[in-house]
Coordinates of C-alpha atoms in Angstrom, one line a residue:
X628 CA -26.0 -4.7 -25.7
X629 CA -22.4 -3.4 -24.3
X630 CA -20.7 -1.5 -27.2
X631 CA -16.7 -0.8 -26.3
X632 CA -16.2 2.3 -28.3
X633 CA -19.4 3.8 -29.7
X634 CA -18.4 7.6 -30.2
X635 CA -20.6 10.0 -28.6
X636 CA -20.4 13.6 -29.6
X637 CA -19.0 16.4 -27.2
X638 CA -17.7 19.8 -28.0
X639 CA -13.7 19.5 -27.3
X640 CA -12.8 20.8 -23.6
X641 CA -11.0 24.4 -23.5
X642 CA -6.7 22.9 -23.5
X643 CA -6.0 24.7 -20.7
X644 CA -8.8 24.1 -18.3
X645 CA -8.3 20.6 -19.1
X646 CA -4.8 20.5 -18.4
X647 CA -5.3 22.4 -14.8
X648 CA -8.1 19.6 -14.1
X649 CA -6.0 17.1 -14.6
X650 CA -3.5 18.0 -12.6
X651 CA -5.3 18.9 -9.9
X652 CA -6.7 15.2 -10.3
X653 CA -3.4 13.6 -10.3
X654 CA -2.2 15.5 -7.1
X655 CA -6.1 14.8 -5.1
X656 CA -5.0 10.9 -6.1
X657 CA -1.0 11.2 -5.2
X658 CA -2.0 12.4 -1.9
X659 CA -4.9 10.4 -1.4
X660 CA -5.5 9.7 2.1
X661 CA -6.8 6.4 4.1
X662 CA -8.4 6.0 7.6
X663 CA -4.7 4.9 9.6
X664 CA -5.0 1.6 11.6
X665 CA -4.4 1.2 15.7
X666 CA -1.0 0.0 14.8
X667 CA 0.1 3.1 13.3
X668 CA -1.4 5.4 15.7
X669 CA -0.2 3.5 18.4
X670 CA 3.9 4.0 16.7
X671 CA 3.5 7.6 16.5
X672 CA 2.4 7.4 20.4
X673 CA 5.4 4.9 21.3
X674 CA 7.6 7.0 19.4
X675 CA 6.6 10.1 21.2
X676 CA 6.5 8.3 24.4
X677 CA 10.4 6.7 24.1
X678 CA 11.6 9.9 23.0
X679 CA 10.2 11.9 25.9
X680 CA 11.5 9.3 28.6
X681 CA 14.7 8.8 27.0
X682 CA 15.3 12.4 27.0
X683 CA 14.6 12.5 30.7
X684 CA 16.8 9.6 31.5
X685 CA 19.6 10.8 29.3
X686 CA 19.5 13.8 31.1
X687 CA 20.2 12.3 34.5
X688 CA 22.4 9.3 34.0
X689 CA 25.0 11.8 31.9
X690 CA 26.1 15.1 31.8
X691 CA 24.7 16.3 27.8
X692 CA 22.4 19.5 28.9
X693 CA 20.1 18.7 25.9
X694 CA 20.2 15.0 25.2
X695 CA 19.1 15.2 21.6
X696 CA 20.5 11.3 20.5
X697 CA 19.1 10.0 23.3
X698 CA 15.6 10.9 22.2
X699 CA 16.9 10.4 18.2
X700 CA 18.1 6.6 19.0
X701 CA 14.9 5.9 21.0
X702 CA 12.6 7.0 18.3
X703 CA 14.2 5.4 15.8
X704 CA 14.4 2.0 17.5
X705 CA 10.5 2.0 18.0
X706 CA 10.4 2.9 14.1
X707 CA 12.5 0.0 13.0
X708 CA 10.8 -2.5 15.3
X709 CA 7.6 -2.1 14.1
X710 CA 5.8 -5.4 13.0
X711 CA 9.2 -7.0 13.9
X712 CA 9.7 -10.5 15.6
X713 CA 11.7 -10.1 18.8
X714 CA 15.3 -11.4 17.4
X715 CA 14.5 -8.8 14.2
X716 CA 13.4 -6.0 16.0
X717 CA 16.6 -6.4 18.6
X718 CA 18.7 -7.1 15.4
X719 CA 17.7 -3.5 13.7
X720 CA 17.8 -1.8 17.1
X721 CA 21.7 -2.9 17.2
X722 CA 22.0 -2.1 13.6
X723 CA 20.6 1.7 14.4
X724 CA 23.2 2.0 17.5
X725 CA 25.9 1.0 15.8
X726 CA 25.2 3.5 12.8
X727 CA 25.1 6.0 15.4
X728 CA 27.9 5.1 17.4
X729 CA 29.9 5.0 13.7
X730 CA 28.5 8.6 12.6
X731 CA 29.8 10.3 16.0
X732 CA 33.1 8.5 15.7
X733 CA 33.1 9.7 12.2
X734 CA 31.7 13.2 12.6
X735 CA 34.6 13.6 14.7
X736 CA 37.5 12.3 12.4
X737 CA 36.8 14.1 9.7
X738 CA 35.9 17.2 7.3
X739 CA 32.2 17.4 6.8
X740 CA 31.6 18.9 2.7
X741 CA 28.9 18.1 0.7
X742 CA 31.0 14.6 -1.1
X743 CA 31.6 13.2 2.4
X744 CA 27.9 13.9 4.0
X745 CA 26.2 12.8 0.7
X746 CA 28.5 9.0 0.5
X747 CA 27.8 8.8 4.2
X748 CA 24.1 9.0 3.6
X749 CA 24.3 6.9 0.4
X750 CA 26.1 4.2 2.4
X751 CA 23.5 4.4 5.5
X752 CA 20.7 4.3 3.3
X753 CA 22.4 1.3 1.6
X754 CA 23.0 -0.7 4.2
X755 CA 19.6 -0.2 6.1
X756 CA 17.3 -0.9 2.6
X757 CA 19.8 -3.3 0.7
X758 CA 21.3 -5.2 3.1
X759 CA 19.5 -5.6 6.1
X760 CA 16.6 -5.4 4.4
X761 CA 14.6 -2.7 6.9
X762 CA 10.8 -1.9 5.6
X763 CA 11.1 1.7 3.4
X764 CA 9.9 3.5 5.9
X765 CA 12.4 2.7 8.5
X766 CA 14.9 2.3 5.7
X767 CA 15.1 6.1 5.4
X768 CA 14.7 7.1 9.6
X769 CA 18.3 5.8 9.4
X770 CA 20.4 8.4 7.0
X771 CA 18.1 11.1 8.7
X772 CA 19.4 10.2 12.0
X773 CA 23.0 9.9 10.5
X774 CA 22.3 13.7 9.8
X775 CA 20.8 14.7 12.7
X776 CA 23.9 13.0 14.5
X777 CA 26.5 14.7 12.2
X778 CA 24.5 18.2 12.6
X779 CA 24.6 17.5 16.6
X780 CA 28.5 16.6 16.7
X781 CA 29.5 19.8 14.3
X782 CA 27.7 22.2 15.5
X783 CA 28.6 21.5 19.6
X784 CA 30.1 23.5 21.4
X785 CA 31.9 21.0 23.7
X786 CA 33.0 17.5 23.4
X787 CA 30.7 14.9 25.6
X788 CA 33.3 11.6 24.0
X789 CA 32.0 9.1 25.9
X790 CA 28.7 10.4 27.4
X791 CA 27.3 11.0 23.7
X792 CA 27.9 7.0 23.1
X793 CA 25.8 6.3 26.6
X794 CA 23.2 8.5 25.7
X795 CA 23.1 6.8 22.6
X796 CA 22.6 3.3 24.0
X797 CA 20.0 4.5 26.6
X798 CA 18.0 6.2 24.2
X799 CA 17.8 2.3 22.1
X800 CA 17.5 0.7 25.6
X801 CA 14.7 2.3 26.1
X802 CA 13.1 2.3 22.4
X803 CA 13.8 -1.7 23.3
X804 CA 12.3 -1.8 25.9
X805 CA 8.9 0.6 25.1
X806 CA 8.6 -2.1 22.0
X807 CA 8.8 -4.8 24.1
X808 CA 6.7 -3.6 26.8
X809 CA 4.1 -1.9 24.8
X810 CA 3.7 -4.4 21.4
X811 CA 1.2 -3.9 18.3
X812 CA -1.1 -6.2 18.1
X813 CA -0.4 -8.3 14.7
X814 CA -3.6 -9.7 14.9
X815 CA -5.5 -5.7 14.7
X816 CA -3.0 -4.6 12.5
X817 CA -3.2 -7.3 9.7
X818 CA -7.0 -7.4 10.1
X819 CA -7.4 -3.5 9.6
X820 CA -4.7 -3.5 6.6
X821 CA -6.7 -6.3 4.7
X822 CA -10.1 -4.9 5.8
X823 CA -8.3 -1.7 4.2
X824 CA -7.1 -2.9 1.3
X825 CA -10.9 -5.0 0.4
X826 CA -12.5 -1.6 0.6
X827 CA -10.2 0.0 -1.4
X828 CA -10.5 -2.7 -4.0
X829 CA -14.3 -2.4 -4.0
X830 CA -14.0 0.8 -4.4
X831 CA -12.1 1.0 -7.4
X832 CA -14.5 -1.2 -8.9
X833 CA -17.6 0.5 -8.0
X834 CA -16.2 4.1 -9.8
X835 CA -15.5 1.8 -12.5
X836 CA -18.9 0.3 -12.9
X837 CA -20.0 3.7 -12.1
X838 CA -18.4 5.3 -14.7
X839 CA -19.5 2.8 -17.3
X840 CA -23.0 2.9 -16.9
X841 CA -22.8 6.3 -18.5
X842 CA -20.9 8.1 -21.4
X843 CA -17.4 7.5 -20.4
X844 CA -13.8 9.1 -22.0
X845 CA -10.3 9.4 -20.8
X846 CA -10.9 12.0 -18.2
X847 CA -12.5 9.1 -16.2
X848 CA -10.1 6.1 -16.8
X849 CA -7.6 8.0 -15.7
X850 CA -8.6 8.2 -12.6
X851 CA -9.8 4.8 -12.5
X852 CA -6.0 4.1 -13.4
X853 CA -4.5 6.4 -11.1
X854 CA -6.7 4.8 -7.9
X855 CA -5.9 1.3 -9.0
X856 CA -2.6 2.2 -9.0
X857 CA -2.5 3.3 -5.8
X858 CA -4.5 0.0 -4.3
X859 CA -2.4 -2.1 -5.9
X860 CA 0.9 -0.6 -4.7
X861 CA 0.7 1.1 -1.1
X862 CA -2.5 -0.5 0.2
X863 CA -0.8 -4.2 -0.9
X864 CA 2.4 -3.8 0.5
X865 CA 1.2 -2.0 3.6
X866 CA -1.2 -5.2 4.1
X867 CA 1.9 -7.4 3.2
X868 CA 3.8 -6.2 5.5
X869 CA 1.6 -6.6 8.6
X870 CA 0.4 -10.1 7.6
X871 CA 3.9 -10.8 6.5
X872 CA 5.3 -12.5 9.5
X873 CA 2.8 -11.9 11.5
X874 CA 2.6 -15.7 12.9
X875 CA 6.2 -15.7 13.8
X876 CA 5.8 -12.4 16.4
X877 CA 3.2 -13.9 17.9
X878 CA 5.3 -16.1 19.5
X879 CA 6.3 -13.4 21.8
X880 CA 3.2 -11.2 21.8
X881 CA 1.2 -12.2 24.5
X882 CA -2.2 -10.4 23.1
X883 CA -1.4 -12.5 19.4
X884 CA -0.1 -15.8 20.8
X885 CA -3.4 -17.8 20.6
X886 CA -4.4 -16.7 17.1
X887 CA -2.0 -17.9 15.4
X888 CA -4.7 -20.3 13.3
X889 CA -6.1 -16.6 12.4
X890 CA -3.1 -14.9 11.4
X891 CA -2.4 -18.2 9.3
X892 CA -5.9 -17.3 7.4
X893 CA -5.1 -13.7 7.3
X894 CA -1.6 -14.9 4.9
X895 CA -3.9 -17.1 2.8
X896 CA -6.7 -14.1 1.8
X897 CA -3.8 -11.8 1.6
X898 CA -2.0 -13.7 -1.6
X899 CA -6.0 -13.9 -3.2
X900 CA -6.2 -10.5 -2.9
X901 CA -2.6 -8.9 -4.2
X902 CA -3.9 -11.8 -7.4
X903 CA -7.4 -9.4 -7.4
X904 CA -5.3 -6.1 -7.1
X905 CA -3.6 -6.9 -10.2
X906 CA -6.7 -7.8 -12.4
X907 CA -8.5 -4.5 -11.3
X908 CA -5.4 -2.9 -12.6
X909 CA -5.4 -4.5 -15.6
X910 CA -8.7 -3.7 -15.8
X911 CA -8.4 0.0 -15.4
X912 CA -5.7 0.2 -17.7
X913 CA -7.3 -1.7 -20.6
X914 CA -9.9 0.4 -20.2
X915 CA -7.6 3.8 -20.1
X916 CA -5.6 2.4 -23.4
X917 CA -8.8 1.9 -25.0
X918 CA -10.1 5.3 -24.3
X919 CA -6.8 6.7 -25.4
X920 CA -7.4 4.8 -28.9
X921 CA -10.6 5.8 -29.6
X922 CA -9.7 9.1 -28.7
X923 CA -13.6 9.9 -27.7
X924 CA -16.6 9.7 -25.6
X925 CA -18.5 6.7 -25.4
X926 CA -21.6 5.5 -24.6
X927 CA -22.9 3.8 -21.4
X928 CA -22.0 -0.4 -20.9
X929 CA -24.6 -1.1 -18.8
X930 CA -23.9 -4.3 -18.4
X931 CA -20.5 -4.3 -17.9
X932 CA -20.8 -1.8 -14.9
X933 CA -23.4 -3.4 -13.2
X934 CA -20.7 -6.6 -13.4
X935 CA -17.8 -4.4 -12.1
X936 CA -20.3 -3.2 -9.0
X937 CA -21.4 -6.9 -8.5
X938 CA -17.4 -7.9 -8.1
X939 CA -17.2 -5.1 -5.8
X940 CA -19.9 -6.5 -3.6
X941 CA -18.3 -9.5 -4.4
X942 CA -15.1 -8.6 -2.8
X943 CA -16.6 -7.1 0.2
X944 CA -18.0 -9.9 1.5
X945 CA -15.4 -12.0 1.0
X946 CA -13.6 -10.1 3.7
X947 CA -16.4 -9.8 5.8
X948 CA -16.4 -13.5 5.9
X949 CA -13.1 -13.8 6.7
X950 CA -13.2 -11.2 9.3
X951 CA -16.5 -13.4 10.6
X952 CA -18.9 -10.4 9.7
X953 CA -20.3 -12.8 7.0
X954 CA -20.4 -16.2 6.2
X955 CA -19.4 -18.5 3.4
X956 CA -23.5 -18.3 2.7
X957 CA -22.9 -14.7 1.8
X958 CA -20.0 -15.1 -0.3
X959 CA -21.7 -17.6 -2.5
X960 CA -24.6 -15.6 -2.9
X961 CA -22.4 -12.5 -3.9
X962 CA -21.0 -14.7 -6.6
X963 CA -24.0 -15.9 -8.3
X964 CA -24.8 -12.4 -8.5
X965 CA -21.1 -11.8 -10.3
X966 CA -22.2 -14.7 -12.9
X967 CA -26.0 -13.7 -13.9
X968 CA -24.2 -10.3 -14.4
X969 CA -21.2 -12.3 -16.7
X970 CA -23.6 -14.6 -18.8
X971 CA -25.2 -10.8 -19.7
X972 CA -22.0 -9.4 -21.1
X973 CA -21.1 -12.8 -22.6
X974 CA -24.0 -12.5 -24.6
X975 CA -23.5 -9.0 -25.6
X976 CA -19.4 -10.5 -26.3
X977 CA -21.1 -12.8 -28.7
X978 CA -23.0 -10.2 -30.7
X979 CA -20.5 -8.1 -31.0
X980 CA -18.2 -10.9 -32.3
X981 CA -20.6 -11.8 -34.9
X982 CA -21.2 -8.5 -36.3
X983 CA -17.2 -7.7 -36.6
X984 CA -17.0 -10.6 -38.4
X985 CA -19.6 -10.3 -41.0
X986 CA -18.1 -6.7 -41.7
X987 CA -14.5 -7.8 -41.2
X988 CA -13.6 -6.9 -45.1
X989 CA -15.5 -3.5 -44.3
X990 CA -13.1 0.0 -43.8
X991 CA -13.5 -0.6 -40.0
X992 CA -13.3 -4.6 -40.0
X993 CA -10.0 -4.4 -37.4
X994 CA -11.4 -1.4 -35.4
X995 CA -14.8 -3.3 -35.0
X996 CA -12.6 -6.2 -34.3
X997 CA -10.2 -4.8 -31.9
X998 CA -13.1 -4.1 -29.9
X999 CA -14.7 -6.9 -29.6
X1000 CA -11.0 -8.2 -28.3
X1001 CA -10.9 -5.5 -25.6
X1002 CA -14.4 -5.9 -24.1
X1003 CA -13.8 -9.5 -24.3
X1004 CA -10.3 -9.1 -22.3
X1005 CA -12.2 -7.9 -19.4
X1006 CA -14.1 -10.6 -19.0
X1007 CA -10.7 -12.9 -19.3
X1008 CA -10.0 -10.6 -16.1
X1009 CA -13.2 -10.7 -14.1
X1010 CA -13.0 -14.5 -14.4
X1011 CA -9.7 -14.6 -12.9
X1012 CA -10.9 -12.6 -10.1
X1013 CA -13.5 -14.4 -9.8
X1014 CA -11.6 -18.2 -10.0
X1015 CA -9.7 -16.7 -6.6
X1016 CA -12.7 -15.1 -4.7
X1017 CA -14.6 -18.6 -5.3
X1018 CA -12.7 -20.7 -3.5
X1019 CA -13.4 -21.6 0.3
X1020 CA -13.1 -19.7 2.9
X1021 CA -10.1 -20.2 5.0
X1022 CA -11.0 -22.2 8.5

């Protein structure tokens, strides 16, 4: 039987040591890295590409001996239209121009100190995140540019007027035009982010199981914390955001424009799996809380970690089902598994109800019951997880 928070005995770590371990964990899991999809190594080769021919072209169609907006403005304008629909990404490509066109004007006009640089920035920033509504990481190429522009227009040594506004707008004709001729796949991207973001799901719920299949304290649910964390918050919005209207720039992707039917599946696993990413972070949390109680080592749940593997497995092939790896045979089969492993901790749920409350007017009634509580809250989570990986497989 799965006991919650049966105290094991180990000698108290030395403070400090524990204290450099722990931070050394929390930086591994800030940093954490994950294998990048086509789509983003196919933006850092646009970007490099635009920027090198818009340099080129910049430097014959006007007179600026090192035509550094050109190449700015080009590799901005691939950043920006990045899992973009054609009208959005030629919207943000005119937003980035114009922001340009407005920081030489202004770089120009006035005094440069830190106040004005700092509201200039504050503004960009503003505009590109709050108001047109840019992904974060295209958000913030604009205030950099902004710099770079201001930094390029102080610190010349002759006045270009006009040429520095056409090297501007041939360095985003060209980032257009690179997008346009060049564009990501929607249907690779959003298959590789989801694919991505199942693995990272199962994974988190393998170190779980893992871990609780033998003594386990608050050194591990951290961690367990800490990579759930990070699943549910830059591995969900990265796959968000190349599912997210994915079926709209098919339209004008020739590679994507006969699978729209798949894309359409890809948005339906996608909302069943941001619904998992949150109960595996409830999960990990419970868990940490608990641990942070207690305030001590306990002994192996079995049962419970052999559950948390089985959901892993569980998620898995749901994705390889949806990817067509699998089939719905395979899913099903992955969830009985899930359930045989349930009824087991059920069972131990039950027992462990029973004896808190025959010793409820005991010393440790509530601490007997509080656990009980916990270890049956997990379950309440598991079944949720399990109510969304159940359903059919989108056609």
């Amino acid at each position: 039987m799965d006991a919650l928070t049966v105290p094991v005995t180990r000698p108290p770590a030395h403070g400090l040591r524990e204290r450099v371990r722990r931070a050394r964990a929390r930086v591994a899991h800030a940093v954490s890295w994950t294998p990048p999809t086509s789509t983003e190594i196919g933006v850092v080769a646009k970007s490099a590409f635009a920027a090198g021919v818009a340099w080129g072209v910049a430097r014959i169609v006007t007179e600026v001996p090192q035509p550094v907006l050109a190449s700015l403005t080009a590799l901005v304008v691939v950043q920006v239209s990045v899992r973009a629909s054609l009208r959005t990404a030629i919207e943000r490509s005119i937003a980035v121009v114009l922001g340009v066109l407005l920081a030489l004007a202004i770089g120009d006009a006035i005094d440069l100190n830190g106040l004005s640089v700092g509201l200039l920035l504050a503004g960009s920033l503003g505009v590109a995140q709050l108001v047109l509504r840019l992904p974060a990481s295209a958000a913030r190429q604009v205030p950099v540019s902004i710099l770079i522009v201001l930094t390029t227009v102080t610190s010349s040594q002759a006045s270009y007027g006009w040429q520095r506004a056409l090297e501007t707008v041939v360095g985003a004709a060209i980032g257009v035009a690179v997008s346009l001729i060049l564009p990501a796949s929607r249907l690779v991207d959003a298959s590789h982010t989801l694919h991505r973001l199942a693995v990272g799901l199962g994974g988190v719920l393998d170190a779980m199981g893992s871990g609780l299949r033998q003594s386990w304290s608050v050194g591990e649910t951290e961690a367990w914390r800490r990579t759930a964390r990070i699943v549910r918050s830059r591995l969900v919005s990265e796959a968000a955001e190349a599912v997210g209207n994915s079926r709209e720039a098919a339209r004008w992707n020739v590679r994507d424009r006969g699978h729209v039917d798949v894309l359409r599946r890809y948005e339906l696993v996608l909302a069943r799996l941001e619904r998992t990413a949150i109960g595996v972070s409830v999960i990990s949390r419970g868990l940490d809380d608990h641990a942070r109680v207690a305030g001590t080592t306990h002994r192996a749940m079995p049962a419970m970690g052999s559950l948390l593997i089985a959901l892993a497995d569980a998620v898995r092939t749901l994705m390889d089902a949806v990817l067509g790896v699998s089939d719905s045979t395979d899913v099903a089969r992955s969830l009985e598994k899930v359930r045989a492993r349930r009824a087991q901790c059920m069972r131990g749920a039950f027992r462990r109800a029973r004896t808190a409350l025959e010793h409820q007017a005991e010393p440790d009634g509530f601490e007997m019951e509080s656990e009980w509580l916990g270890y049956a809250a997990l379950l309440v989570q598991v079944d949720r997880i399990v109510g969304d990986l159940s359903a059919p497989v989108p056609a």
